[in-house]
Coordinates of C-alpha atoms in Angstrom, one line a residue:
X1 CA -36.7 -8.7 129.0
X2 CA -35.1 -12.1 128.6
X3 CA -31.5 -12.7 130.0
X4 CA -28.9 -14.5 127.9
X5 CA -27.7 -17.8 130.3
X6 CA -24.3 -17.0 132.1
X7 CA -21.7 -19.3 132.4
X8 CA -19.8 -20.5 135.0
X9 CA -16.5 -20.4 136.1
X10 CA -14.1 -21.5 138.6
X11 CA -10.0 -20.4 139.8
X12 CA -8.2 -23.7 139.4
X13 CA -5.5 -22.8 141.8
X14 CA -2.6 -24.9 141.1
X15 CA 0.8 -24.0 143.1
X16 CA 2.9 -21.6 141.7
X17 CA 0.8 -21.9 138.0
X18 CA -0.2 -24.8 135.6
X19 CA 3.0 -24.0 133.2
X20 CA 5.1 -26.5 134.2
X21 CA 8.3 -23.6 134.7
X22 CA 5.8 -21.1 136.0
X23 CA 7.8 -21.2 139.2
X24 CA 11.0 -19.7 137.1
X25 CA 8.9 -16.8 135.9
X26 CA 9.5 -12.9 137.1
X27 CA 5.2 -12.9 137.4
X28 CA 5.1 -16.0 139.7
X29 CA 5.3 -16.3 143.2
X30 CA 7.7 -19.4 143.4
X31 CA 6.8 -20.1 147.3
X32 CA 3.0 -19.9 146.3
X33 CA 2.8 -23.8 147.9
X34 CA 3.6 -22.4 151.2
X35 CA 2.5 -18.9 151.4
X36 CA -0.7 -18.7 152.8
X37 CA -0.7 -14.8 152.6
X38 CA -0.3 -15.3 148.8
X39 CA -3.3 -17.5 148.3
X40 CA -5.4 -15.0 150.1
X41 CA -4.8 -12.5 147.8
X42 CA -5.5 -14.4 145.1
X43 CA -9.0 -15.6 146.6
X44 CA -10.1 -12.1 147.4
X45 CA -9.5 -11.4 143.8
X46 CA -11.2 -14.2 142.4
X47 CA -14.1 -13.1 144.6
X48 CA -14.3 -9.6 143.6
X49 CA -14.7 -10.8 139.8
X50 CA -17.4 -12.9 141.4
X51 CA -15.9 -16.2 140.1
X52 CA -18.0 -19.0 141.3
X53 CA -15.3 -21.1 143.0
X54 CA -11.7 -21.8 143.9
X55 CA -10.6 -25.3 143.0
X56 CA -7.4 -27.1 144.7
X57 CA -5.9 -30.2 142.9
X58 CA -4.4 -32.7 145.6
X59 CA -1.1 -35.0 144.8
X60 CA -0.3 -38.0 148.4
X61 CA 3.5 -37.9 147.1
X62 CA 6.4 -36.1 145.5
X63 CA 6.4 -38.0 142.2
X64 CA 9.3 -37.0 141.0
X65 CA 12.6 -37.4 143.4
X66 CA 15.1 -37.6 140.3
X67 CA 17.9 -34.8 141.1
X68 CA 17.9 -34.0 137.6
X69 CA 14.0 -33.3 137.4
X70 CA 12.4 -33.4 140.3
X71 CA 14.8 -31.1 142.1
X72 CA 13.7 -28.7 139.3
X73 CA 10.0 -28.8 140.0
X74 CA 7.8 -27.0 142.0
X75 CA 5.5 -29.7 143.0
X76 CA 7.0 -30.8 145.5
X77 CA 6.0 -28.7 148.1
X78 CA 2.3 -27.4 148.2
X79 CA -0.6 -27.3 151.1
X80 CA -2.5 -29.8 152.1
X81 CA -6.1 -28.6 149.8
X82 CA -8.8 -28.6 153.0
X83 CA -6.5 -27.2 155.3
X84 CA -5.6 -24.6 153.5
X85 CA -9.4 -23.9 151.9
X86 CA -10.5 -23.7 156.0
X87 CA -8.2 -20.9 156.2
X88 CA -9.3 -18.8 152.9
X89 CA -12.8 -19.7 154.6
X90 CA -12.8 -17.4 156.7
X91 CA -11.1 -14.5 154.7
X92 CA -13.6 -14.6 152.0
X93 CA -17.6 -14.6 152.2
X94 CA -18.9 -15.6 149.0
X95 CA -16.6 -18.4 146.6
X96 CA -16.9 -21.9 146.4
X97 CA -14.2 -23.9 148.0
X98 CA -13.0 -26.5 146.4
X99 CA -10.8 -29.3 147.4
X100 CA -9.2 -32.2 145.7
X101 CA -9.5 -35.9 148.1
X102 CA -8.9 -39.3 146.6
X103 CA -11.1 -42.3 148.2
X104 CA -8.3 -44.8 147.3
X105 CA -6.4 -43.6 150.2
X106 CA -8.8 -42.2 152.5
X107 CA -12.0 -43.3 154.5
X108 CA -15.3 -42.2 154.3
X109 CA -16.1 -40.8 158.0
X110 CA -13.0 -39.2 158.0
X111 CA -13.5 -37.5 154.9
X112 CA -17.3 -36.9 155.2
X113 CA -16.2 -35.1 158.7
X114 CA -13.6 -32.5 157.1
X115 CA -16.0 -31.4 154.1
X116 CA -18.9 -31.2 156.4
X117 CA -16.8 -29.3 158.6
X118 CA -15.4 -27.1 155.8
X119 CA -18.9 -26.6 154.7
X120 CA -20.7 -25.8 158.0
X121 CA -17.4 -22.8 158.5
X122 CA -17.8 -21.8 155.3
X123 CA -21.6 -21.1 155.5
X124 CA -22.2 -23.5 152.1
X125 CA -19.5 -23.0 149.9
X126 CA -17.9 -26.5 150.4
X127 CA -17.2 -28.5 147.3
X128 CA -15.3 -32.1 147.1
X129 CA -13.6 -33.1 144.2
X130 CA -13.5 -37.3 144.0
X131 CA -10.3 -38.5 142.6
X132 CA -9.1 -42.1 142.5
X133 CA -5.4 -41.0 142.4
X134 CA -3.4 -42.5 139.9
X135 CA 0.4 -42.4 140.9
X136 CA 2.3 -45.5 142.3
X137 CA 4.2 -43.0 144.3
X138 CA 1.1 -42.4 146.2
X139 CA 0.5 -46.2 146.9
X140 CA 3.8 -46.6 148.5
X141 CA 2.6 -44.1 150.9
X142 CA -0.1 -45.6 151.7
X143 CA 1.5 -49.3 152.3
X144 CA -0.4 -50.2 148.8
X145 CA 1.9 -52.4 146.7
X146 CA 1.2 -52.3 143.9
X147 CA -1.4 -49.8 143.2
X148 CA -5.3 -50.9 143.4
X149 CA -6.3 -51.7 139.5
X150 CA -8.1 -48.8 137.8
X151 CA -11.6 -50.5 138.0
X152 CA -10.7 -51.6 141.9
X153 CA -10.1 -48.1 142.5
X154 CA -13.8 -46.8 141.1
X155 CA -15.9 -49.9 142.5
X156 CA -14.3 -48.4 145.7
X157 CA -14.8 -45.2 145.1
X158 CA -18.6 -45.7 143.9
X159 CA -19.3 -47.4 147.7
X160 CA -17.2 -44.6 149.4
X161 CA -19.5 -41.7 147.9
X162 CA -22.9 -43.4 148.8
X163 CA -21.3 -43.9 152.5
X164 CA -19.9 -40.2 152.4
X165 CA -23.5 -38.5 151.1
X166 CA -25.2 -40.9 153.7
X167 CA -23.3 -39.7 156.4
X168 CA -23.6 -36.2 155.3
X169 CA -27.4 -36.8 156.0
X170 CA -27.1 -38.1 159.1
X171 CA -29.3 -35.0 161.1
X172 CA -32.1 -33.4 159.7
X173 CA -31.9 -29.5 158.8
X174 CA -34.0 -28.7 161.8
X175 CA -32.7 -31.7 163.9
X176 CA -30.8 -29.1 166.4
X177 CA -33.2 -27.3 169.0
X178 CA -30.7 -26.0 171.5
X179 CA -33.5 -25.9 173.9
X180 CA -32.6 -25.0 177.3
X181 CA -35.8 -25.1 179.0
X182 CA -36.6 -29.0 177.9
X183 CA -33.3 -29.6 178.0
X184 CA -33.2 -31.2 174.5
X185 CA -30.1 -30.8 172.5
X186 CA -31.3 -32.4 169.3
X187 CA -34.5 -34.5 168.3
X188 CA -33.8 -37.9 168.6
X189 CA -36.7 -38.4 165.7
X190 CA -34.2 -36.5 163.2
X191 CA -31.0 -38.5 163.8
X192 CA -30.4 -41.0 161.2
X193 CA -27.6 -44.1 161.9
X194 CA -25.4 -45.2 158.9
X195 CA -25.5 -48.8 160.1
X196 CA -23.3 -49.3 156.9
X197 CA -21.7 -52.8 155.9
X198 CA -20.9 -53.2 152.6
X199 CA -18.2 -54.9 150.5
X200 CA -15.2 -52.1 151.3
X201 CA -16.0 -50.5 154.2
X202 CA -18.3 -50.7 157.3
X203 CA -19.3 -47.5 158.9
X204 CA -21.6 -46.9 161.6
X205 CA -22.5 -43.4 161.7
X206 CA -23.9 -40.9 162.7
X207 CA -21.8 -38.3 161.7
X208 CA -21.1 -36.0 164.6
X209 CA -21.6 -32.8 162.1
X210 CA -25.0 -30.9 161.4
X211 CA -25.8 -29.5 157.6
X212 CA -25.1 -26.5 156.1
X213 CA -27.0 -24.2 154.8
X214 CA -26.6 -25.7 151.0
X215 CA -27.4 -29.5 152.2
X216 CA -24.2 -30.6 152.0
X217 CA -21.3 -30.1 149.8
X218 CA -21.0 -30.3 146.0
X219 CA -19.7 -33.3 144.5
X220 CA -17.3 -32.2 141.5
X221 CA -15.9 -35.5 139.3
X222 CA -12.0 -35.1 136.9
X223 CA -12.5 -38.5 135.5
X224 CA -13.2 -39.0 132.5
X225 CA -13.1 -42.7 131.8
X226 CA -15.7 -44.7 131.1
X227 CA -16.3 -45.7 135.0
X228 CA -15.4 -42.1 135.8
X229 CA -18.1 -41.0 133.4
X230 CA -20.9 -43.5 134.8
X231 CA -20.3 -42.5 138.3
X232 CA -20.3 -38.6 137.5
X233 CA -23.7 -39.3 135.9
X234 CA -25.0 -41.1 139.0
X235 CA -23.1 -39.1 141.6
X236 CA -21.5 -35.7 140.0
X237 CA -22.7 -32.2 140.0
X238 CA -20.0 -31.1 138.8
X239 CA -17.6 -32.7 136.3
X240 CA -13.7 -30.8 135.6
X241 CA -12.6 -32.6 131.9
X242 CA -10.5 -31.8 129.2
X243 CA -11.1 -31.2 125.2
X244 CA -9.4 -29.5 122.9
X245 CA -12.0 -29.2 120.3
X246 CA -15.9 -27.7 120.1
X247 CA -16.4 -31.4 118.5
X248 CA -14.5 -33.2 121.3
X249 CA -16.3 -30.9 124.1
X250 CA -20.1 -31.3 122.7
X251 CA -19.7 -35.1 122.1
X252 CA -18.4 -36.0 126.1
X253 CA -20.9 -33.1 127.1
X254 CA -24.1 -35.0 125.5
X255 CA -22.3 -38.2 126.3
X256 CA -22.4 -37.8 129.9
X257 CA -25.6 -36.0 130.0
X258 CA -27.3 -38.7 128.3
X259 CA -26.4 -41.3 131.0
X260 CA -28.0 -39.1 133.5
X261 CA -31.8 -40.2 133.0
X262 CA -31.4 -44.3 133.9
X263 CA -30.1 -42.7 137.3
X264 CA -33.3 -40.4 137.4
X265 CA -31.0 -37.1 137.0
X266 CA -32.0 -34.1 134.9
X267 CA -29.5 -32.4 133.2
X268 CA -29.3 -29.1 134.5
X269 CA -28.4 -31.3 137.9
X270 CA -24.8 -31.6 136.5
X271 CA -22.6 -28.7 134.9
X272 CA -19.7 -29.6 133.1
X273 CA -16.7 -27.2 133.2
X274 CA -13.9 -27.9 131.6
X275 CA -10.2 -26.4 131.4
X276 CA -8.7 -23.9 130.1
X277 CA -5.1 -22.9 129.9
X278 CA -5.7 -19.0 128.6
X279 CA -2.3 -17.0 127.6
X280 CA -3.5 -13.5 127.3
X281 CA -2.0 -10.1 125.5
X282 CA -3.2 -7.4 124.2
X283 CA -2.7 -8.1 120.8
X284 CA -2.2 -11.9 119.4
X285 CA 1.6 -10.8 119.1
X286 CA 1.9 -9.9 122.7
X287 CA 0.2 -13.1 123.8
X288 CA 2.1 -15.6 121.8
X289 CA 5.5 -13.8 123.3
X290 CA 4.5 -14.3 126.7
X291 CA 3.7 -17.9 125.7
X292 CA 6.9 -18.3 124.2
X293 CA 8.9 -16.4 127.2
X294 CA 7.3 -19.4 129.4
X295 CA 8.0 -22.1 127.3
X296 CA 11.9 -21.0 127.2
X297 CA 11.9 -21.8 130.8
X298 CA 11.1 -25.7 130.6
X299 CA 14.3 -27.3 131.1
X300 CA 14.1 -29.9 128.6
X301 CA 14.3 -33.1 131.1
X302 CA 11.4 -31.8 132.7
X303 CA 9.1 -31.4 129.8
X304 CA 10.2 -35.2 129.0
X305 CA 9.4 -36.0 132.6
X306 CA 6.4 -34.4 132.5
X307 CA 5.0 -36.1 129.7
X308 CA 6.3 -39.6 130.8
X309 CA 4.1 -39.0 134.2
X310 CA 1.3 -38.1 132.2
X311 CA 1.1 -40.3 129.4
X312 CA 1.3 -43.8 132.0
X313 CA 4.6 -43.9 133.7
X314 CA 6.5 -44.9 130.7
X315 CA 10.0 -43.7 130.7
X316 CA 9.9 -41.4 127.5
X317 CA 13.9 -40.4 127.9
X318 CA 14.7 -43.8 126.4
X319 CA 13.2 -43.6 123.2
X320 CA 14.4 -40.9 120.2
X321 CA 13.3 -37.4 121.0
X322 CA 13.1 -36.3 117.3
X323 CA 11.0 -39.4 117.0
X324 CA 7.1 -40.2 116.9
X325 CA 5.7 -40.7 120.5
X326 CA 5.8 -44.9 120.4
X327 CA 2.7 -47.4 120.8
X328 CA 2.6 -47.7 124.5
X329 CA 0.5 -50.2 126.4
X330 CA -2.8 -48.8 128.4
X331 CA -1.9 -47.7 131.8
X332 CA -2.9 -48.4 135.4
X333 CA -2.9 -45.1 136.0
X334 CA -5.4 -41.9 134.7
X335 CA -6.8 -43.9 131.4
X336 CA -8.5 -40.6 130.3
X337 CA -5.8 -38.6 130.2
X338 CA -3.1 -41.0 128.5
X339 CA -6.2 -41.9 125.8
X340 CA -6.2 -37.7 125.5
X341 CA -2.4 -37.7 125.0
X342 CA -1.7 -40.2 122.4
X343 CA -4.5 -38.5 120.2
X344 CA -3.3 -35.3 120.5
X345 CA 0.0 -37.2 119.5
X346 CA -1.8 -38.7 116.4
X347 CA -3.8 -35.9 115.6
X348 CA -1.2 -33.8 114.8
X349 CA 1.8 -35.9 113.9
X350 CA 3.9 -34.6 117.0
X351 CA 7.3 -36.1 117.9
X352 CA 7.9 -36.7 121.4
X353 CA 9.1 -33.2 122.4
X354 CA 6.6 -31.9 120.1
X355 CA 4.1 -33.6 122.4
X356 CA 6.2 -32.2 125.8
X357 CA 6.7 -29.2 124.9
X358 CA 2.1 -29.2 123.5
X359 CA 1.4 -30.0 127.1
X360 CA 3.8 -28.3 129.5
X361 CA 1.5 -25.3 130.0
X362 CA -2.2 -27.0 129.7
X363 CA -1.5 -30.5 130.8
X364 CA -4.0 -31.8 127.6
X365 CA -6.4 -29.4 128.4
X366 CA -7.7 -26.9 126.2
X367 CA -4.5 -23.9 125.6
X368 CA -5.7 -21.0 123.9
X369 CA -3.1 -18.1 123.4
X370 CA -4.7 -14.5 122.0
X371 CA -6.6 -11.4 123.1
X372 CA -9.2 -10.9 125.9
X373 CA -12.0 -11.0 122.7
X374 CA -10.2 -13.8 121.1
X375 CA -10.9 -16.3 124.4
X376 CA -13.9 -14.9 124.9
X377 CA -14.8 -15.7 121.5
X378 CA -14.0 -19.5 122.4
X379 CA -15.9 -19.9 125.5
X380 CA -18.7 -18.2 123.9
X381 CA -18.5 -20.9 121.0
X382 CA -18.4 -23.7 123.1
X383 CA -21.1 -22.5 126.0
X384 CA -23.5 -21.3 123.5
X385 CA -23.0 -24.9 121.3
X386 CA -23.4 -27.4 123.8
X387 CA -20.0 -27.7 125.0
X388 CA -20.0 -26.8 128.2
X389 CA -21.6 -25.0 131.3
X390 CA -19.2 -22.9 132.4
X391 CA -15.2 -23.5 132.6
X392 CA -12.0 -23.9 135.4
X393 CA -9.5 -21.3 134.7
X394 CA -6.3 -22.8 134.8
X395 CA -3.6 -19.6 135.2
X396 CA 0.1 -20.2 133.5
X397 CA 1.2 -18.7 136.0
X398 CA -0.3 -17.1 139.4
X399 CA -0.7 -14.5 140.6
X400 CA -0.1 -12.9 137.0
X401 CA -2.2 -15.1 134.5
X402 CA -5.1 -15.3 136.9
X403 CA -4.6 -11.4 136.8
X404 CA -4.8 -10.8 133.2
X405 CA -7.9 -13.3 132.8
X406 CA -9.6 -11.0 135.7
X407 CA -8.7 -7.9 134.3
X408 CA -9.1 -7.7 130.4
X409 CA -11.5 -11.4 130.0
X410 CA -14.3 -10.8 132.3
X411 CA -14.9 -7.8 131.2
X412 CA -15.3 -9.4 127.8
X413 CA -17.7 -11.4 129.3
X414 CA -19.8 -9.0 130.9
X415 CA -20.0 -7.0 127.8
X416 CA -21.4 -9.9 126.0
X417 CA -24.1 -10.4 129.3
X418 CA -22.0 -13.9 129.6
X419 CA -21.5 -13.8 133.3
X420 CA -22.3 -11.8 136.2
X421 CA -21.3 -9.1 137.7
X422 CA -22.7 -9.7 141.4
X423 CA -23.7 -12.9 143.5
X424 CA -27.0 -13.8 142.8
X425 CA -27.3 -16.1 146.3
X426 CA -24.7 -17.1 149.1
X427 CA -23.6 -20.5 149.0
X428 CA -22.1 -22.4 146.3
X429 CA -25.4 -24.5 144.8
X430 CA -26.8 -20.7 144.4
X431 CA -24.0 -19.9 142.8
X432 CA -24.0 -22.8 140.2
X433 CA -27.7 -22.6 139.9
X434 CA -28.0 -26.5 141.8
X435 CA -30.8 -26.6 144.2
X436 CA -30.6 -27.2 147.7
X437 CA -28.9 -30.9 148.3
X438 CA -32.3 -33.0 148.8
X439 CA -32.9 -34.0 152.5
X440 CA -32.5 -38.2 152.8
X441 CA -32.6 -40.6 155.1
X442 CA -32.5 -43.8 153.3
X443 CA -29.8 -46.3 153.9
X444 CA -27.3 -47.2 151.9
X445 CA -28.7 -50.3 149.5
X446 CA -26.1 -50.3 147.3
X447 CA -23.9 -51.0 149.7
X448 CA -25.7 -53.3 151.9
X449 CA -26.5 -55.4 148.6
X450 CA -22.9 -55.5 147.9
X451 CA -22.3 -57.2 151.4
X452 CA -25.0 -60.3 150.9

């Protein structure tokens, strides 16, 4: 008997929902961002439906310190991702933990050191996801005026995840003997130096962590760009995106794949799973209320807001609201996601609230509003036609959206033998069907090229 392949699918966790006034709604936990005893309910529900993983976005700053707008959103407060992840660690057995780290405003050892941490505690369910980051606010944090260019950021960022994978391999599996009667701790043979000087950063090593029992953590990628999408191809295994059409999603799903062979990838070695903002009811009139009850709440300077943020920075508020969303200049900041934006804008003909009031609940990703069958329908479409591998669930509102998804779409699912109803391994490669991280000791000559 032949089995039908299974999706994926991961909890994209985002503090108090993705609806940008999910914090105002009588299903939310408003204090989600600082309630520790909240998340861990959620977790031990998204492990009981046997989702593959838990993913945590990550912002350095409050962006948003307007009194009229930022005192009105809940992203302002919200738990630092591996911190919190450590702590759900040890309250859960079999999830993937996920955690949003930039390398624009980090350094290597240091980061190398937490996930290998998280992922020696966790027993191989450690996952990182690389950002660039892409808010000014954040550079002012980080004594970085002005903000490192977009293509600064990802030559960084391509040096900082050879260092980081390097240093993740700095003992061998069986390096560790523990053996009292020699008195050997570790063999010296199976210690492996950095010795790392490149053109950003210059690293000795070793790292002072051993490996899990996965190899080392997963590398999930969110960009999109064109550098975004050559460095998932080299780098990735898993890549979060955003489409909003089968067409959209099977075109950046071959596109990326396809780059995968000049890096001597296969590519079954990278899933792509990207988001979906599901409103769910039990009849399409039930669903599109509960859309409409959230969308009451936005408070219409923070949709505008919201949208300025998201479309570059650009100070929407100042041009007519009634009016077409204006020819804006390419940003510094995410270029994916304002590219996404302005097409959506085009696409459809949408005014400038139009366009707010489009993204408030799925940020540009993929929104679909119906029944349990009707969104199982869709994922079905796209993973059966080449769209993608599995998908991030991205809850209106949490605990409630994540809830319904759990309760009337994965049983969907499993009816339609689309994803499983046990663990098939314990750590998080097993999970996602990735083998084993491979065992290396080579040193970094990408780096050390870059330096000469």
């Amino acid at each position: 008997m032949t089995h039908r392949p299974q999706l994926k699918l991961g909890a994209f966790l985002m503090s108090p929902g993705h609806h940008v006034a999910a914090w105002r709604h009588k299903g939310a936990t408003a204090d989600l961002g600082s309630n520790f005893r909240a998340y861990a309910d959620i977790a031990r529900k998204a492990e009981a439906a046997k989702f593959d993983l838990l993913f945590l976005d990550d912002n350095l700053a409050v962006k948003d310190l307007d009194p009229e707008t930022g005192a009105r959103s809940a992203r302002s407060a919200f738990f630092e991702p591996i911190t919190l992840l450590a702590g759900l660690a040890a309250l859960t057995e079999r999830i993937g933990l996920t955690a949003t780290v930039s390398t624009t405003f980090n350094e290597p050892y240091t980061l190398a050191r937490k996930f290998a941490s998280l992922d020696v505690l966790s027993e191989g369910r450690a996952a990182w996801n690389l950002v660039t980051s892409n808010l000014e606010a954040e550079a002012r944090n980080y004594g970085t005026q002005p903000h490192l260019l977009h293509e600064k950021r990802y030559d960084r960022a391509e040096e900082f995840i050879d260092l980081v994978v390097t240093l993740w391999n700095s003992f061998e599996d069986d390096a560790f003997l523990h053996d009292k009667d020699s008195g050997l701790f570790y063999d010296p043979d199976k210690l492996h130096a950095a010795n790392h000087a490149g053109a950003h950063f210059s690293v000795a090593g070793p790292l002072n962590v051993r490996r899990s029992p996965q190899g080392q953590p997963v590398i999930v990628q969110a960009g999109s760009s064109e550098p975004g999408k050559e460095l998932a191809a080299r780098t990735a295994e898993v890549v979060f995106t955003a489409q909003n059409t089968l067409a959209e999603a099977q075109a950046f799903y071959s596109d990326l794949k396809g780059r995968m062979a000049k890096y001597g990838r296969e590519p079954d070695e990278l899933k792509v799973m990207p988001g979906i903002f599901p409103v769910i009811g039990r009849s399409l009139a039930e669903a599109q209320e509960k859309f409409e009850e959230l969308q009451d709440l936005i408070h219409p300077a923070v949709g505008i807001r919201l949208l300025s943020d998201m479309i570059g920075g650009f100070d929407l508020s100042a041009y007519p609201l009634d009016g077409p969303v204006p020819e804006l200049p390419e940003t510094n900041g995410g270029k994916s996601r304002q590219h996404l934006l302005f097409e959506i804008a085009r696409r459809d003909n949408l005014t400038i609230n139009q366009l707010a009031k489009r993204i408030a609940g799925a940020r540009g990703h993929w929104q679909v509003v119906g029944t349990a069958a009707d969104i199982a329908d869709q994922l079905e479409d796209r993973f059966v036609n080449g769209g993608a591998d599995g998908f991030n669930i991205m809850p209106p509102t949490l605990p409630g959206g994540l809830d319904d998804f759990i309760a009337f779409v994965v049983p969907e699912l499993r009816r339609r033998g689309l994803f499983r109803t046990e663990y098939e391994g314990a750590t998080l490669r097993e999970h996602l069907g990735l083998r084993k991280a491979r065992q290396s000791t080579a040193r970094l000559d990408r780096g050390l090229q870059a330096a000469e």
